[in-house]
Amino acid sequence: MNAPAEFALPKVNVEEKLFQDRYRVDVGKPHIKVRDAGVCASCAAKPCTVCCPAGCWSIDEDGGIDLMVDGCLECGTCRLVCDEGNVDWNYPRGGFGILFKFG
Ligand code: SF4
Ligand code: SF4
């Protein structure tokens, strides 16, 4: 039996990849919202803050959630990891959001 071939994953610089995207902000109309900020404040694990590849979710100084959807990749991860169902997730309106074709 032959030994398995060596397999190495390619190294990827996420910041470099993200820099190749473009984003059209729909000012005043975020396509993702938190349904109830109080639920986030009492959410112990806050998985949304570590799972978003674009870093849109962070913990604010009061222990709540700060959500900035500019740069969102529309992957849907934040909605899936929130066990509380507290993420109101929609695609951006037509003409807004992420453009992937530059990299
Ligand atoms: S996982 Fe859900 S409830 Fe918890 S902080 Fe994130 S959005 Fe809020
Ligand atoms: S859809 Fe993906 S990129 Fe956008 S905020 Fe949620 S986890 Fe982040």
Short mmCIF file of C-alpha atoms and ligand atoms in Angstrom, two decimals:
data_model
loop_
_atom_site.label_atom_id
_atom_site.label_comp_id
_atom_site.label_asym_id
_atom_site.label_seq_id
_atom_site.Cartn_x
_atom_site.Cartn_y
_atom_site.Cartn_z
CA MET A 1 0.00 0.00 0.00
CA ASN A 2 1.33 3.43 -0.94
CA ALA A 3 1.79 6.10 1.70
CA PRO A 4 -0.71 8.99 1.39
CA ALA A 5 0.62 11.90 -0.60
CA GLU A 6 1.68 14.95 1.39
CA PHE A 7 -1.04 17.53 1.35
CA ALA A 8 -0.58 21.06 2.57
CA LEU A 9 -3.31 23.65 2.60
CA PRO A 10 -2.32 26.86 0.80
CA LYS A 11 -1.57 29.80 3.06
CA VAL A 12 -4.22 32.50 2.76
CA ASN A 13 -4.03 36.06 4.02
CA VAL A 14 -7.67 36.87 4.83
CA GLU A 15 -7.07 40.63 5.08
CA GLU A 16 -5.54 40.64 1.60
CA LYS A 17 -8.51 38.74 0.19
CA LEU A 18 -11.02 41.04 1.86
CA PHE A 19 -9.19 44.07 0.47
CA GLN A 20 -10.04 42.84 -3.03
CA ASP A 21 -13.78 43.07 -2.39
CA ARG A 22 -15.84 46.21 -2.89
CA TYR A 23 -18.89 47.16 -0.91
CA ARG A 24 -21.75 49.52 -1.63
CA VAL A 25 -23.23 50.75 1.63
CA ASP A 26 -27.01 51.20 1.78
CA VAL A 27 -26.87 54.14 4.17
CA GLY A 28 -29.43 53.90 6.95
CA LYS A 29 -30.74 50.51 5.76
CA PRO A 30 -28.56 47.75 7.28
CA HIS A 31 -29.55 44.35 5.88
CA ILE A 32 -28.76 42.57 9.15
CA LYS A 33 -30.10 43.67 12.53
CA VAL A 34 -30.21 42.41 16.08
CA ARG A 35 -33.82 41.71 17.04
CA ASP A 36 -33.44 42.36 20.79
CA ALA A 37 -30.34 44.02 22.22
CA GLY A 38 -31.23 42.73 25.69
CA VAL A 39 -30.93 39.14 24.50
CA CYS A 40 -27.43 39.89 23.23
CA ALA A 41 -26.45 41.52 26.51
CA SER A 42 -27.31 38.33 28.39
CA CYS A 43 -25.84 35.97 25.75
CA ALA A 44 -22.78 34.48 27.44
CA ALA A 45 -20.85 33.04 24.50
CA LYS A 46 -21.63 35.69 21.85
CA PRO A 47 -20.49 33.38 19.01
CA CYS A 48 -21.34 35.99 16.38
CA THR A 49 -18.34 38.02 17.54
CA VAL A 50 -15.86 35.26 16.70
CA CYS A 51 -17.47 33.57 13.67
CA CYS A 52 -17.94 36.48 11.27
CA PRO A 53 -15.16 36.38 8.64
CA ALA A 54 -15.56 40.11 8.02
CA GLY A 55 -15.41 41.15 11.68
CA CYS A 56 -18.81 42.86 11.57
CA TRP A 57 -19.75 41.86 15.13
CA SER A 58 -17.99 43.07 18.27
CA ILE A 59 -18.68 43.47 21.96
CA ASP A 60 -19.28 47.06 23.04
CA GLU A 61 -18.04 48.64 26.23
CA ASP A 62 -21.31 47.81 28.04
CA GLY A 63 -21.12 44.11 27.18
CA GLY A 64 -23.70 44.37 24.41
CA ILE A 65 -23.27 43.90 20.69
CA ASP A 66 -21.95 46.39 18.17
CA LEU A 67 -22.93 45.39 14.62
CA MET A 68 -21.49 47.15 11.55
CA VAL A 69 -22.62 45.42 8.36
CA ASP A 70 -20.38 47.41 5.99
CA GLY A 71 -18.10 44.78 4.44
CA CYS A 72 -20.49 41.88 5.18
CA LEU A 73 -19.76 38.90 2.90
CA GLU A 74 -23.39 37.66 3.01
CA CYS A 75 -22.27 34.21 4.18
CA GLY A 76 -25.09 33.81 6.72
CA THR A 77 -22.84 32.47 9.49
CA CYS A 78 -24.04 34.96 12.11
CA ARG A 79 -27.63 33.80 11.65
CA LEU A 80 -26.68 30.15 11.97
CA VAL A 81 -24.53 30.48 15.09
CA CYS A 82 -27.11 32.50 17.04
CA ASP A 83 -29.00 29.90 19.07
CA GLU A 84 -31.38 32.61 20.26
CA GLY A 85 -32.69 33.36 16.76
CA ASN A 86 -31.83 36.97 17.47
CA VAL A 87 -30.38 37.85 14.06
CA ASP A 88 -32.77 39.45 11.59
CA TRP A 89 -30.94 38.53 8.37
CA ASN A 90 -31.74 39.68 4.84
CA TYR A 91 -29.81 40.15 1.65
CA PRO A 92 -29.00 43.78 0.83
CA ARG A 93 -31.29 45.60 -1.57
CA GLY A 94 -30.43 45.31 -5.25
CA GLY A 95 -27.36 47.34 -6.18
CA PHE A 96 -25.97 47.32 -2.63
CA GLY A 97 -23.70 45.03 -0.66
CA ILE A 98 -20.63 43.00 -1.53
CA LEU A 99 -18.96 42.78 -4.96
CA PHE A 100 -16.54 39.85 -5.22
CA LYS A 101 -15.23 40.24 -8.74
CA PHE A 102 -12.02 42.18 -8.06
CA GLY A 103 -9.77 39.43 -6.76
S1 SF4 B 1 -25.16 35.00 19.26
FE1 SF4 B 1 -27.16 35.99 18.91
S2 SF4 B 1 -27.92 36.51 20.99
FE2 SF4 B 1 -25.72 36.04 21.16
S3 SF4 B 1 -24.73 38.04 21.01
FE3 SF4 B 1 -24.78 37.18 18.93
S4 SF4 B 1 -26.69 37.95 17.97
FE4 SF4 B 1 -26.83 38.29 20.20
S1 SF4 B 2 -23.46 37.26 6.93
FE1 SF4 B 2 -21.34 36.55 7.30
S2 SF4 B 2 -20.02 38.29 6.83
FE2 SF4 B 2 -22.13 39.08 7.05
S3 SF4 B 2 -22.25 39.75 9.18
FE3 SF4 B 2 -23.02 37.63 9.09
S4 SF4 B 2 -21.21 36.34 9.52
FE4 SF4 B 2 -20.47 38.39 9.00
#
